[in-house]
Short mmCIF file of C-alpha atoms in Angstrom, two decimals:
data_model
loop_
_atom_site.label_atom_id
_atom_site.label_comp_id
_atom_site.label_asym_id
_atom_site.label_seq_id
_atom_site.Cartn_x
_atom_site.Cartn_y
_atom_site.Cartn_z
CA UNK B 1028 71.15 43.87 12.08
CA UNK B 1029 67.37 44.25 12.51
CA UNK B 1030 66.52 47.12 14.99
CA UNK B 1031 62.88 46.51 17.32
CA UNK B 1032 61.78 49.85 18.87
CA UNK B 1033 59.38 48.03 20.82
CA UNK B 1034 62.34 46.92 23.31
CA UNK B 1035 62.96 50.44 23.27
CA UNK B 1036 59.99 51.78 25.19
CA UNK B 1037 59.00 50.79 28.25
CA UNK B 1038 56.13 48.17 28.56
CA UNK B 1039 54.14 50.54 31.80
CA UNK B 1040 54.71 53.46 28.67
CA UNK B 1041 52.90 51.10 25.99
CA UNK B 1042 49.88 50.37 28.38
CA UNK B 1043 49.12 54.20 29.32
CA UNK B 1044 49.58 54.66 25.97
CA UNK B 1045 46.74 51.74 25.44
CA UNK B 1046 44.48 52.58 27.61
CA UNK B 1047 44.74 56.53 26.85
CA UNK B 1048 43.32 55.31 23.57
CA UNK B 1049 40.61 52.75 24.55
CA UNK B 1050 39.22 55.99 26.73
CA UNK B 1051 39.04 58.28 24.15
CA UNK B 1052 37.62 55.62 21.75
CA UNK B 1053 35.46 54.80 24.93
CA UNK B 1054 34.61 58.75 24.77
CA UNK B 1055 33.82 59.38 21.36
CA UNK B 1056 31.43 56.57 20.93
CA UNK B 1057 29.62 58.09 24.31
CA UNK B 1058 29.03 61.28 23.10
CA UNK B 1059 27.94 60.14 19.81
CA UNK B 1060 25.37 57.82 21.54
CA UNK B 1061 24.36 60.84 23.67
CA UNK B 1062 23.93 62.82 20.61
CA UNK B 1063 21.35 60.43 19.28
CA UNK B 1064 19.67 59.96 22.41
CA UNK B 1065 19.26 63.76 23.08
CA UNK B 1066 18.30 64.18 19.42
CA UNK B 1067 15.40 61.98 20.17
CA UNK B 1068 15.03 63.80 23.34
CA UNK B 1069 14.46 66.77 21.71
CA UNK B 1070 12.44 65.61 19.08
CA UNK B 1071 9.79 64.62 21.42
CA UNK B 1072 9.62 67.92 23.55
CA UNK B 1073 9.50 69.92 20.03
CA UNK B 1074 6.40 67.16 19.30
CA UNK B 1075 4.74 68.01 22.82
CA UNK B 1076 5.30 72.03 22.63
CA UNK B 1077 3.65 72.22 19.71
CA UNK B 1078 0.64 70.12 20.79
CA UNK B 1079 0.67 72.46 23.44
CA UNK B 1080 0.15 75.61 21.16
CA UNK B 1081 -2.69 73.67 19.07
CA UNK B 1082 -4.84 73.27 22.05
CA UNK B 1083 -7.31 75.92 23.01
CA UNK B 1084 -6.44 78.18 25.90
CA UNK B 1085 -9.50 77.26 27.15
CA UNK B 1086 -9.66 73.80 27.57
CA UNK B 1087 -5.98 74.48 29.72
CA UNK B 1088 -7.66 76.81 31.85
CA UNK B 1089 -10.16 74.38 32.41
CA UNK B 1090 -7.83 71.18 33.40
CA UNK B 1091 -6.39 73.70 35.62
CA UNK B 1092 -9.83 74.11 37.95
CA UNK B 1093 -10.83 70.68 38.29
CA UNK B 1094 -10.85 70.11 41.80
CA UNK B 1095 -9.92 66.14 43.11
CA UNK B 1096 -12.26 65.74 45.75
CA UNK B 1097 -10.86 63.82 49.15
CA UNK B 1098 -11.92 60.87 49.56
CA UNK B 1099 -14.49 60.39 53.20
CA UNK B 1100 -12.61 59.06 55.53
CA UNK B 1101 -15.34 57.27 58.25
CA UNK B 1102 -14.20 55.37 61.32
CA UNK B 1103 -15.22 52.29 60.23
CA UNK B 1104 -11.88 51.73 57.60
CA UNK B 1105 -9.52 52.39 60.22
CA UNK B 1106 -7.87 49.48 61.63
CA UNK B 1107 -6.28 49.22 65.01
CA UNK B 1108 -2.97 47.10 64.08
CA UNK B 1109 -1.85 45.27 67.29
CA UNK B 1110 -3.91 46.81 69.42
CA UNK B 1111 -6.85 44.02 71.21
#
């Protein structure tokens, strides 16, 4: 007499149990992506920071006090749209 303990569980009890696994194999391959992806992350702020402390303090200072002049507006590049 050959006993089946499949029959034995329900089959709504096999597919939580299915999908309970899919997520967490859905999870742990996430997070391990992540990890990579923030390793890289962070390998590329570390890169910037530190071309950041090579640079003269000077040459900062002096990005920081260039002044973008506006461009002159005259009267003559405004367009009246769908106005006669």
């Amino acid at each position: 007499m050959s006993h089946n303990s499949a029959k034995s569980i329900p089959k709504g009890a096999t597919e939580l149990a299915d999908s309970k696994i899919l997520i967490e194999a859905m999870m742990s391959e996430m997070r391990r992506v992540m990890r990579l992806e923030f390793e890289q992350f962070h390998e590329r702020i570390d890169l910037m920071e530190n071309k950041r402390v090579e640079q003269p303090q000077n040459a900062l200072n002096a990005c920081r006090k260039e002044i973008v002049q506006p461009r002159e507006v005259r009267v003559e590049d405004e367009e009246n749209y769908g106005f006669l």
